[in-house]
mmCIF file with all atom_site columns, N, CA and C in Angstrom:
data_model
loop_
_atom_site.group_PDB
_atom_site.id
_atom_site.type_symbol
_atom_site.label_atom_id
_atom_site.label_alt_id
_atom_site.label_comp_id
_atom_site.label_asym_id
_atom_site.label_entity_id
_atom_site.label_seq_id
_atom_site.pdbx_PDB_ins_code
_atom_site.Cartn_x
_atom_site.Cartn_y
_atom_site.Cartn_z
_atom_site.occupancy
_atom_site.B_iso_or_equiv
_atom_site.pdbx_formal_charge
_atom_site.auth_seq_id
_atom_site.auth_comp_id
_atom_site.auth_asym_id
_atom_site.auth_atom_id
_atom_site.pdbx_PDB_model_num
ATOM 1   N N  . MET A 1 1  ? 103.547 75.533 114.012 1.00 91.00 ? 11 MET A N  1
ATOM 2   C CA . MET A 1 1  ? 103.381 76.627 113.178 1.00 91.00 ? 11 MET A CA 1
ATOM 3   C C  . MET A 1 1  ? 104.328 77.732 113.341 1.00 91.00 ? 11 MET A C  1
ATOM 4   N N  . VAL A 1 2  ? 104.712 78.385 112.485 1.00 93.00 ? 12 VAL A N  1
ATOM 5   C CA . VAL A 1 2  ? 105.939 79.328 111.695 1.00 93.00 ? 12 VAL A CA 1
ATOM 6   C C  . VAL A 1 2  ? 105.947 80.656 111.872 1.00 93.00 ? 12 VAL A C  1
ATOM 7   N N  . VAL A 1 3  ? 106.631 81.585 112.055 1.00 96.00 ? 13 VAL A N  1
ATOM 8   C CA . VAL A 1 3  ? 106.634 83.153 112.153 1.00 96.00 ? 13 VAL A CA 1
ATOM 9   C C  . VAL A 1 3  ? 107.536 83.571 111.236 1.00 96.00 ? 13 VAL A C  1
ATOM 10  N N  . VAL A 1 4  ? 107.651 84.051 110.749 1.00 96.00 ? 14 VAL A N  1
ATOM 11  C CA . VAL A 1 4  ? 108.573 84.981 109.767 1.00 96.00 ? 14 VAL A CA 1
ATOM 12  C C  . VAL A 1 4  ? 108.212 86.599 109.398 1.00 96.00 ? 14 VAL A C  1
ATOM 13  N N  . ALA A 1 5  ? 109.140 87.049 109.633 1.00 97.00 ? 15 ALA A N  1
ATOM 14  C CA . ALA A 1 5  ? 108.908 88.684 109.781 1.00 97.00 ? 15 ALA A CA 1
ATOM 15  C C  . ALA A 1 5  ? 110.254 89.358 108.538 1.00 97.00 ? 15 ALA A C  1
ATOM 16  N N  . PHE A 1 6  ? 109.788 90.286 107.739 1.00 97.00 ? 16 PHE A N  1
ATOM 17  C CA . PHE A 1 6  ? 110.402 90.588 106.793 1.00 97.00 ? 16 PHE A CA 1
ATOM 18  C C  . PHE A 1 6  ? 110.614 92.022 107.026 1.00 97.00 ? 16 PHE A C  1
ATOM 19  N N  . ASP A 1 7  ? 111.440 92.502 105.927 1.00 97.00 ? 17 ASP A N  1
ATOM 20  C CA . ASP A 1 7  ? 112.094 93.872 106.167 1.00 97.00 ? 17 ASP A CA 1
ATOM 21  C C  . ASP A 1 7  ? 112.704 93.803 104.580 1.00 97.00 ? 17 ASP A C  1
ATOM 22  N N  . ARG A 1 8  ? 112.653 95.387 104.029 1.00 96.00 ? 18 ARG A N  1
ATOM 23  C CA . ARG A 1 8  ? 112.930 95.477 102.754 1.00 96.00 ? 18 ARG A CA 1
ATOM 24  C C  . ARG A 1 8  ? 114.636 96.056 102.617 1.00 96.00 ? 18 ARG A C  1
ATOM 25  N N  . GLY A 1 9  ? 115.023 95.697 102.046 1.00 95.00 ? 19 GLY A N  1
ATOM 26  C CA . GLY A 1 9  ? 116.500 96.047 101.460 1.00 95.00 ? 19 GLY A CA 1
ATOM 27  C C  . GLY A 1 9  ? 116.597 97.489 100.623 1.00 95.00 ? 19 GLY A C  1
ATOM 28  N N  . GLU A 1 10 ? 117.809 98.095 100.844 1.00 95.00 ? 20 GLU A N  1
ATOM 29  C CA . GLU A 1 10 ? 118.136 99.112 99.615  1.00 95.00 ? 20 GLU A CA 1
ATOM 30  C C  . GLU A 1 10 ? 117.672 99.162 98.421  1.00 95.00 ? 20 GLU A C  1
ATOM 31  N N  . ASP A 1 11 ? 118.008 97.998 97.880  1.00 95.00 ? 21 ASP A N  1
ATOM 32  C CA . ASP A 1 11 ? 117.222 97.584 96.619  1.00 95.00 ? 21 ASP A CA 1
ATOM 33  C C  . ASP A 1 11 ? 115.831 97.135 96.337  1.00 95.00 ? 21 ASP A C  1
ATOM 34  N N  . GLY A 1 12 ? 115.101 97.294 97.699  1.00 93.00 ? 22 GLY A N  1
ATOM 35  C CA . GLY A 1 12 ? 113.896 97.105 97.645  1.00 93.00 ? 22 GLY A CA 1
ATOM 36  C C  . GLY A 1 12 ? 113.145 95.931 97.370  1.00 93.00 ? 22 GLY A C  1
ATOM 37  N N  . GLU A 1 13 ? 113.858 94.684 97.468  1.00 94.00 ? 23 GLU A N  1
ATOM 38  C CA . GLU A 1 13 ? 113.448 93.603 97.737  1.00 94.00 ? 23 GLU A CA 1
ATOM 39  C C  . GLU A 1 13 ? 113.437 92.947 99.396  1.00 94.00 ? 23 GLU A C  1
ATOM 40  N N  . LEU A 1 14 ? 112.301 92.329 99.439  1.00 95.00 ? 24 LEU A N  1
ATOM 41  C CA . LEU A 1 14 ? 111.860 91.774 100.467 1.00 95.00 ? 24 LEU A CA 1
ATOM 42  C C  . LEU A 1 14 ? 112.889 90.656 101.471 1.00 95.00 ? 24 LEU A C  1
ATOM 43  N N  . PHE A 1 15 ? 113.796 90.415 102.274 1.00 96.00 ? 25 PHE A N  1
ATOM 44  C CA . PHE A 1 15 ? 114.538 90.125 103.118 1.00 96.00 ? 25 PHE A CA 1
ATOM 45  C C  . PHE A 1 15 ? 114.065 89.324 104.541 1.00 96.00 ? 25 PHE A C  1
ATOM 46  N N  . THR A 1 16 ? 114.305 88.264 104.885 1.00 95.00 ? 26 THR A N  1
ATOM 47  C CA . THR A 1 16 ? 113.962 87.415 106.373 1.00 95.00 ? 26 THR A CA 1
ATOM 48  C C  . THR A 1 16 ? 114.634 88.727 107.010 1.00 95.00 ? 26 THR A C  1
ATOM 49  N N  . ALA A 1 17 ? 114.041 89.135 108.229 1.00 96.00 ? 27 ALA A N  1
ATOM 50  C CA . ALA A 1 17 ? 114.426 89.981 109.162 1.00 96.00 ? 27 ALA A CA 1
ATOM 51  C C  . ALA A 1 17 ? 114.315 89.160 110.579 1.00 96.00 ? 27 ALA A C  1
ATOM 52  N N  . TYR A 1 18 ? 113.671 87.848 110.566 1.00 95.00 ? 28 TYR A N  1
ATOM 53  C CA . TYR A 1 18 ? 113.307 87.303 111.638 1.00 95.00 ? 28 TYR A CA 1
ATOM 54  C C  . TYR A 1 18 ? 112.494 86.658 111.428 1.00 95.00 ? 28 TYR A C  1
ATOM 55  N N  . GLY A 1 19 ? 113.121 85.088 112.180 1.00 90.00 ? 29 GLY A N  1
ATOM 56  C CA . GLY A 1 19 ? 112.592 83.633 111.573 1.00 90.00 ? 29 GLY A CA 1
ATOM 57  C C  . GLY A 1 19 ? 113.706 83.071 110.730 1.00 90.00 ? 29 GLY A C  1
ATOM 58  N N  . PRO A 1 20 ? 112.735 82.343 110.281 1.00 93.00 ? 30 PRO A N  1
ATOM 59  C CA . PRO A 1 20 ? 111.690 81.310 110.282 1.00 93.00 ? 30 PRO A CA 1
ATOM 60  C C  . PRO A 1 20 ? 111.836 80.639 112.001 1.00 93.00 ? 30 PRO A C  1
ATOM 61  N N  . THR A 1 21 ? 110.836 80.880 112.946 1.00 94.00 ? 31 THR A N  1
ATOM 62  C CA . THR A 1 21 ? 111.010 80.539 114.002 1.00 94.00 ? 31 THR A CA 1
ATOM 63  C C  . THR A 1 21 ? 109.514 79.324 114.118 1.00 94.00 ? 31 THR A C  1
ATOM 64  N N  . ASP A 1 22 ? 109.696 78.393 114.981 1.00 92.00 ? 32 ASP A N  1
ATOM 65  C CA . ASP A 1 22 ? 108.754 77.478 115.383 1.00 92.00 ? 32 ASP A CA 1
ATOM 66  C C  . ASP A 1 22 ? 107.899 77.677 116.834 1.00 92.00 ? 32 ASP A C  1
ATOM 67  N N  . GLN A 1 23 ? 106.583 77.692 116.683 1.00 93.00 ? 33 GLN A N  1
ATOM 68  C CA . GLN A 1 23 ? 105.935 77.761 117.766 1.00 93.00 ? 33 GLN A CA 1
ATOM 69  C C  . GLN A 1 23 ? 104.768 76.898 118.362 1.00 93.00 ? 33 GLN A C  1
ATOM 70  N N  . GLN A 1 24 ? 104.593 76.934 119.368 1.00 92.00 ? 34 GLN A N  1
ATOM 71  C CA . GLN A 1 24 ? 103.896 75.595 119.743 1.00 92.00 ? 34 GLN A CA 1
ATOM 72  C C  . GLN A 1 24 ? 102.641 75.239 119.600 1.00 92.00 ? 34 GLN A C  1
ATOM 73  N N  . SER A 1 25 ? 101.862 76.511 119.122 1.00 93.00 ? 35 SER A N  1
ATOM 74  C CA . SER A 1 25 ? 100.277 76.781 119.177 1.00 93.00 ? 35 SER A CA 1
ATOM 75  C C  . SER A 1 25 ? 100.139 78.033 117.967 1.00 93.00 ? 35 SER A C  1
ATOM 76  N N  . GLU A 1 26 ? 98.998  77.613 117.585 1.00 93.00 ? 36 GLU A N  1
ATOM 77  C CA . GLU A 1 26 ? 98.212  78.793 116.945 1.00 93.00 ? 36 GLU A CA 1
ATOM 78  C C  . GLU A 1 26 ? 98.673  80.285 117.588 1.00 93.00 ? 36 GLU A C  1
ATOM 79  N N  . GLU A 1 27 ? 97.887  80.367 118.617 1.00 94.00 ? 37 GLU A N  1
ATOM 80  C CA . GLU A 1 27 ? 97.696  81.514 119.513 1.00 94.00 ? 37 GLU A CA 1
ATOM 81  C C  . GLU A 1 27 ? 98.984  82.086 120.033 1.00 94.00 ? 37 GLU A C  1
ATOM 82  N N  . ARG A 1 28 ? 100.353 81.219 120.169 1.00 96.00 ? 38 ARG A N  1
ATOM 83  C CA . ARG A 1 28 ? 100.960 81.572 120.381 1.00 96.00 ? 38 ARG A CA 1
ATOM 84  C C  . ARG A 1 28 ? 102.308 82.591 119.493 1.00 96.00 ? 38 ARG A C  1
ATOM 85  N N  . ALA A 1 29 ? 101.589 81.567 118.150 1.00 96.00 ? 39 ALA A N  1
ATOM 86  C CA . ALA A 1 29 ? 102.253 82.385 116.614 1.00 96.00 ? 39 ALA A CA 1
ATOM 87  C C  . ALA A 1 29 ? 101.747 83.125 116.365 1.00 96.00 ? 39 ALA A C  1
ATOM 88  N N  . ILE A 1 30 ? 100.550 83.772 116.432 1.00 95.00 ? 40 ILE A N  1
ATOM 89  C CA . ILE A 1 30 ? 99.658  84.941 116.499 1.00 95.00 ? 40 ILE A CA 1
ATOM 90  C C  . ILE A 1 30 ? 100.209 86.162 117.077 1.00 95.00 ? 40 ILE A C  1
ATOM 91  N N  . ARG A 1 31 ? 100.301 85.538 118.271 1.00 96.00 ? 41 ARG A N  1
ATOM 92  C CA . ARG A 1 31 ? 100.636 86.755 119.385 1.00 96.00 ? 41 ARG A CA 1
ATOM 93  C C  . ARG A 1 31 ? 101.742 87.177 118.889 1.00 96.00 ? 41 ARG A C  1
ATOM 94  N N  . MET A 1 32 ? 103.317 86.233 118.520 1.00 96.00 ? 42 MET A N  1
ATOM 95  C CA . MET A 1 32 ? 104.113 86.838 118.210 1.00 96.00 ? 42 MET A CA 1
ATOM 96  C C  . MET A 1 32 ? 104.415 87.594 116.769 1.00 96.00 ? 42 MET A C  1
ATOM 97  N N  . ALA A 1 33 ? 103.474 87.064 116.027 1.00 97.00 ? 43 ALA A N  1
ATOM 98  C CA . ALA A 1 33 ? 103.321 88.083 114.567 1.00 97.00 ? 43 ALA A CA 1
ATOM 99  C C  . ALA A 1 33 ? 102.826 89.282 114.819 1.00 97.00 ? 43 ALA A C  1
ATOM 100 N N  . LYS A 1 34 ? 101.683 89.748 115.766 1.00 97.00 ? 44 LYS A N  1
ATOM 101 C CA . LYS A 1 34 ? 101.021 90.435 116.178 1.00 97.00 ? 44 LYS A CA 1
ATOM 102 C C  . LYS A 1 34 ? 102.065 91.840 117.003 1.00 97.00 ? 44 LYS A C  1
ATOM 103 N N  . GLY A 1 35 ? 103.051 90.792 117.623 1.00 96.00 ? 45 GLY A N  1
ATOM 104 C CA . GLY A 1 35 ? 104.180 91.769 118.435 1.00 96.00 ? 45 GLY A CA 1
ATOM 105 C C  . GLY A 1 35 ? 105.273 92.226 117.356 1.00 96.00 ? 45 GLY A C  1
ATOM 106 N N  . LEU A 1 36 ? 105.503 91.325 116.355 1.00 97.00 ? 46 LEU A N  1
ATOM 107 C CA . LEU A 1 36 ? 106.544 91.785 115.306 1.00 97.00 ? 46 LEU A CA 1
ATOM 108 C C  . LEU A 1 36 ? 106.393 92.668 114.102 1.00 97.00 ? 46 LEU A C  1
ATOM 109 N N  . ALA A 1 37 ? 104.837 93.224 113.954 1.00 96.00 ? 47 ALA A N  1
ATOM 110 C CA . ALA A 1 37 ? 104.140 93.550 112.793 1.00 96.00 ? 47 ALA A CA 1
ATOM 111 C C  . ALA A 1 37 ? 104.522 94.886 112.973 1.00 96.00 ? 47 ALA A C  1
ATOM 112 N N  . SER A 1 38 ? 104.740 95.657 113.923 1.00 95.00 ? 48 SER A N  1
ATOM 113 C CA . SER A 1 38 ? 104.873 97.166 114.431 1.00 95.00 ? 48 SER A CA 1
ATOM 114 C C  . SER A 1 38 ? 106.524 97.441 114.069 1.00 95.00 ? 48 SER A C  1
ATOM 115 N N  . LYS A 1 39 ? 107.293 96.274 114.060 1.00 96.00 ? 49 LYS A N  1
ATOM 116 C CA . LYS A 1 39 ? 108.796 96.295 113.974 1.00 96.00 ? 49 LYS A CA 1
ATOM 117 C C  . LYS A 1 39 ? 109.273 95.976 112.666 1.00 96.00 ? 49 LYS A C  1
ATOM 118 N N  . HIS A 1 40 ? 108.510 95.705 111.904 1.00 97.00 ? 50 HIS A N  1
ATOM 119 C CA . HIS A 1 40 ? 108.951 95.367 110.046 1.00 97.00 ? 50 HIS A CA 1
ATOM 120 C C  . HIS A 1 40 ? 108.215 95.264 109.232 1.00 97.00 ? 50 HIS A C  1
ATOM 121 N N  . ILE A 1 41 ? 108.283 95.139 107.995 1.00 97.00 ? 51 ILE A N  1
ATOM 122 C CA . ILE A 1 41 ? 107.559 95.849 106.789 1.00 97.00 ? 51 ILE A CA 1
ATOM 123 C C  . ILE A 1 41 ? 106.162 94.968 106.804 1.00 97.00 ? 51 ILE A C  1
ATOM 124 N N  . GLY A 1 42 ? 106.942 93.353 106.766 1.00 97.00 ? 52 GLY A N  1
ATOM 125 C CA . GLY A 1 42 ? 105.676 92.403 106.760 1.00 97.00 ? 52 GLY A CA 1
ATOM 126 C C  . GLY A 1 42 ? 105.910 91.170 107.794 1.00 97.00 ? 52 GLY A C  1
ATOM 127 N N  . VAL A 1 43 ? 105.146 90.477 108.048 1.00 98.00 ? 53 VAL A N  1
ATOM 128 C CA . VAL A 1 43 ? 104.931 89.512 109.163 1.00 98.00 ? 53 VAL A CA 1
ATOM 129 C C  . VAL A 1 43 ? 104.242 88.489 108.907 1.00 98.00 ? 53 VAL A C  1
ATOM 130 N N  . ILE A 1 44 ? 104.546 87.100 108.771 1.00 96.00 ? 54 ILE A N  1
ATOM 131 C CA . ILE A 1 44 ? 103.348 86.229 108.775 1.00 96.00 ? 54 ILE A CA 1
ATOM 132 C C  . ILE A 1 44 ? 103.551 84.799 109.700 1.00 96.00 ? 54 ILE A C  1
ATOM 133 N N  . ALA A 1 45 ? 102.426 84.196 109.737 1.00 96.00 ? 55 ALA A N  1
ATOM 134 C CA . ALA A 1 45 ? 102.416 83.257 110.565 1.00 96.00 ? 55 ALA A CA 1
ATOM 135 C C  . ALA A 1 45 ? 101.769 82.103 109.821 1.00 96.00 ? 55 ALA A C  1
ATOM 136 N N  . TRP A 1 46 ? 102.360 80.950 109.863 1.00 91.00 ? 56 TRP A N  1
ATOM 137 C CA . TRP A 1 46 ? 101.376 79.886 109.332 1.00 91.00 ? 56 TRP A CA 1
ATOM 138 C C  . TRP A 1 46 ? 101.594 78.649 109.474 1.00 91.00 ? 56 TRP A C  1
ATOM 139 N N  . SER A 1 47 ? 101.030 77.701 109.544 1.00 90.00 ? 57 SER A N  1
ATOM 140 C CA . SER A 1 47 ? 100.981 76.480 109.318 1.00 90.00 ? 57 SER A CA 1
ATOM 141 C C  . SER A 1 47 ? 100.986 75.482 108.291 1.00 90.00 ? 57 SER A C  1
ATOM 142 N N  . ARG A 1 48 ? 101.183 73.845 108.546 1.00 82.00 ? 58 ARG A N  1
ATOM 143 C CA . ARG A 1 48 ? 100.844 73.135 107.812 1.00 82.00 ? 58 ARG A CA 1
ATOM 144 C C  . ARG A 1 48 ? 100.678 71.804 108.384 1.00 82.00 ? 58 ARG A C  1
ATOM 145 N N  . ASP A 1 49 ? 100.312 70.781 107.869 1.00 78.00 ? 59 ASP A N  1
ATOM 146 C CA . ASP A 1 49 ? 100.383 69.710 108.339 1.00 78.00 ? 59 ASP A CA 1
ATOM 147 C C  . ASP A 1 49 ? 101.463 68.564 108.103 1.00 78.00 ? 59 ASP A C  1
ATOM 148 N N  . ALA A 1 50 ? 102.119 67.805 108.633 1.00 70.00 ? 60 ALA A N  1
ATOM 149 C CA . ALA A 1 50 ? 103.354 67.372 107.883 1.00 70.00 ? 60 ALA A CA 1
ATOM 150 C C  . ALA A 1 50 ? 103.565 66.007 108.683 1.00 70.00 ? 60 ALA A C  1
ATOM 151 N N  . ASP A 1 51 ? 104.529 65.135 107.772 1.00 65.00 ? 61 ASP A N  1
ATOM 152 C CA . ASP A 1 51 ? 104.863 63.928 108.298 1.00 65.00 ? 61 ASP A CA 1
ATOM 153 C C  . ASP A 1 51 ? 106.058 63.722 107.879 1.00 65.00 ? 61 ASP A C  1
ATOM 154 N N  . PRO A 1 52 ? 107.339 64.378 108.500 1.00 67.00 ? 62 PRO A N  1
ATOM 155 C CA . PRO A 1 52 ? 108.598 64.651 108.006 1.00 67.00 ? 62 PRO A CA 1
ATOM 156 C C  . PRO A 1 52 ? 109.301 63.356 107.667 1.00 67.00 ? 62 PRO A C  1
ATOM 157 N N  . ALA A 1 53 ? 108.399 62.277 108.250 1.00 74.00 ? 63 ALA A N  1
ATOM 158 C CA . ALA A 1 53 ? 109.252 60.955 108.384 1.00 74.00 ? 63 ALA A CA 1
ATOM 159 C C  . ALA A 1 53 ? 108.966 60.193 106.769 1.00 74.00 ? 63 ALA A C  1
ATOM 160 N N  . LEU A 1 54 ? 107.587 60.501 106.204 1.00 73.00 ? 64 LEU A N  1
ATOM 161 C CA . LEU A 1 54 ? 107.029 60.354 104.983 1.00 73.00 ? 64 LEU A CA 1
ATOM 162 C C  . LEU A 1 54 ? 107.265 61.494 103.803 1.00 73.00 ? 64 LEU A C  1
ATOM 163 N N  . GLY A 1 55 ? 108.294 62.224 104.394 1.00 70.00 ? 65 GLY A N  1
ATOM 164 C CA . GLY A 1 55 ? 108.450 63.378 103.311 1.00 70.00 ? 65 GLY A CA 1
ATOM 165 C C  . GLY A 1 55 ? 106.889 64.445 102.732 1.00 70.00 ? 65 GLY A C  1
ATOM 166 N N  . ASP A 1 56 ? 105.826 64.243 103.661 1.00 74.00 ? 66 ASP A N  1
ATOM 167 C CA . ASP A 1 56 ? 104.847 64.466 103.273 1.00 74.00 ? 66 ASP A CA 1
ATOM 168 C C  . ASP A 1 56 ? 104.095 65.906 104.038 1.00 74.00 ? 66 ASP A C  1
ATOM 169 N N  . TYR A 1 57 ? 104.178 66.611 102.924 1.00 76.00 ? 67 TYR A N  1
ATOM 170 C CA . TYR A 1 57 ? 103.498 68.072 103.608 1.00 76.00 ? 67 TYR A CA 1
ATOM 171 C C  . TYR A 1 57 ? 102.335 68.752 102.798 1.00 76.00 ? 67 TYR A C  1
ATOM 172 N N  . GLY A 1 58 ? 101.169 69.239 103.853 1.00 76.00 ? 68 GLY A N  1
ATOM 173 C CA . GLY A 1 58 ? 100.252 69.409 103.230 1.00 76.00 ? 68 GLY A CA 1
ATOM 174 C C  . GLY A 1 58 ? 100.942 70.837 102.937 1.00 76.00 ? 68 GLY A C  1
ATOM 175 N N  . PRO A 1 59 ? 99.648  71.823 102.164 1.00 81.00 ? 69 PRO A N  1
ATOM 176 C CA . PRO A 1 59 ? 99.224  73.154 101.772 1.00 81.00 ? 69 PRO A CA 1
ATOM 177 C C  . PRO A 1 59 ? 99.459  74.091 103.332 1.00 81.00 ? 69 PRO A C  1
ATOM 178 N N  . PRO A 1 60 ? 100.110 75.348 103.267 1.00 83.00 ? 70 PRO A N  1
ATOM 179 C CA . PRO A 1 60 ? 100.538 75.956 104.211 1.00 83.00 ? 70 PRO A CA 1
ATOM 180 C C  . PRO A 1 60 ? 98.954  76.428 104.574 1.00 83.00 ? 70 PRO A C  1
ATOM 181 N N  . THR A 1 61 ? 98.459  76.661 105.781 1.00 89.00 ? 71 THR A N  1
ATOM 182 C CA . THR A 1 61 ? 97.140  77.648 106.346 1.00 89.00 ? 71 THR A CA 1
ATOM 183 C C  . THR A 1 61 ? 97.834  78.760 106.724 1.00 89.00 ? 71 THR A C  1
ATOM 184 N N  . THR A 1 62 ? 97.494  80.203 106.247 1.00 92.00 ? 72 THR A N  1
ATOM 185 C CA . THR A 1 62 ? 97.892  81.381 106.872 1.00 92.00 ? 72 THR A CA 1
ATOM 186 C C  . THR A 1 62 ? 97.148  81.664 107.970 1.00 92.00 ? 72 THR A C  1
ATOM 187 N N  . LEU A 1 63 ? 97.667  82.072 109.284 1.00 95.00 ? 73 LEU A N  1
ATOM 188 C CA . LEU A 1 63 ? 97.307  82.337 110.125 1.00 95.00 ? 73 LEU A CA 1
ATOM 189 C C  . LEU A 1 63 ? 97.069  83.282 110.628 1.00 95.00 ? 73 LEU A C  1
ATOM 190 N N  . LEU A 1 64 ? 97.714  84.408 110.071 1.00 96.00 ? 74 LEU A N  1
ATOM 191 C CA . LEU A 1 64 ? 98.252  86.147 110.065 1.00 96.00 ? 74 LEU A CA 1
ATOM 192 C C  . LEU A 1 64 ? 98.637  86.498 109.001 1.00 96.00 ? 74 LEU A C  1
ATOM 193 N N  . VAL A 1 65 ? 98.482  87.767 109.026 1.00 96.00 ? 75 VAL A N  1
ATOM 194 C CA . VAL A 1 65 ? 99.340  88.395 107.528 1.00 96.00 ? 75 VAL A CA 1
ATOM 195 C C  . VAL A 1 65 ? 99.568  89.945 107.819 1.00 96.00 ? 75 VAL A C  1
ATOM 196 N N  . SER A 1 66 ? 100.712 90.622 108.232 1.00 96.00 ? 76 SER A N  1
ATOM 197 C CA . SER A 1 66 ? 100.600 92.152 108.428 1.00 96.00 ? 76 SER A CA 1
ATOM 198 C C  . SER A 1 66 ? 101.079 92.560 106.971 1.00 96.00 ? 76 SER A C  1
ATOM 199 N N  . GLY A 1 67 ? 101.053 93.787 106.567 1.00 96.00 ? 77 GLY A N  1
ATOM 200 C CA . GLY A 1 67 ? 102.160 94.549 105.596 1.00 96.00 ? 77 GLY A CA 1
ATOM 201 C C  . GLY A 1 67 ? 102.487 93.410 104.230 1.00 96.00 ? 77 GLY A C  1
ATOM 202 N N  . ASP A 1 68 ? 104.068 93.506 103.744 1.00 94.00 ? 78 ASP A N  1
ATOM 203 C CA . ASP A 1 68 ? 104.441 93.376 102.512 1.00 94.00 ? 78 ASP A CA 1
ATOM 204 C C  . ASP A 1 68 ? 104.813 91.840 102.958 1.00 94.00 ? 78 ASP A C  1
ATOM 205 N N  . VAL A 1 69 ? 104.636 90.788 102.347 1.00 94.00 ? 79 VAL A N  1
ATOM 206 C CA . VAL A 1 69 ? 105.154 89.653 102.541 1.00 94.00 ? 79 VAL A CA 1
ATOM 207 C C  . VAL A 1 69 ? 105.359 88.918 101.034 1.00 94.00 ? 79 VAL A C  1
ATOM 208 N N  . PRO A 1 70 ? 106.415 87.927 100.607 1.00 88.00 ? 80 PRO A N  1
ATOM 209 C CA . PRO A 1 70 ? 106.636 87.167 99.245  1.00 88.00 ? 80 PRO A CA 1
ATOM 210 C C  . PRO A 1 70 ? 105.358 86.458 99.553  1.00 88.00 ? 80 PRO A C  1
ATOM 211 N N  . ASP A 1 71 ? 105.235 85.729 98.422  1.00 82.00 ? 81 ASP A N  1
ATOM 212 C CA . ASP A 1 71 ? 104.027 85.147 97.843  1.00 82.00 ? 81 ASP A CA 1
ATOM 213 C C  . ASP A 1 71 ? 104.746 83.549 98.452  1.00 82.00 ? 81 ASP A C  1
ATOM 214 N N  . MET A 1 72 ? 103.569 82.778 99.134  1.00 69.00 ? 82 MET A N  1
ATOM 215 C CA . MET A 1 72 ? 104.387 81.553 99.601  1.00 69.00 ? 82 MET A CA 1
ATOM 216 C C  . MET A 1 72 ? 103.950 80.377 98.755  1.00 69.00 ? 82 MET A C  1
ATOM 217 N N  . GLU A 1 73 ? 105.176 79.784 98.555  1.00 60.00 ? 83 GLU A N  1
ATOM 218 C CA . GLU A 1 73 ? 104.762 78.105 97.165  1.00 60.00 ? 83 GLU A CA 1
ATOM 219 C C  . GLU A 1 73 ? 104.916 77.228 98.107  1.00 60.00 ? 83 GLU A C  1
#
């Protein structure tokens, strides 16, 4: 589970203001994202199934989105 917070620069573009940070559980990721939501333009908590040894990564699953965040690719 990963949490990332975003702010907006003077040019209007979103930039990473916090993270990405790994969290040990969905509950912890959601709790952290909710705490960051009042301090940043946008926050996202997400997870994905992965097997780094094989380079195999599944699609991201959004756990929580608040505010403005970039599109996940």
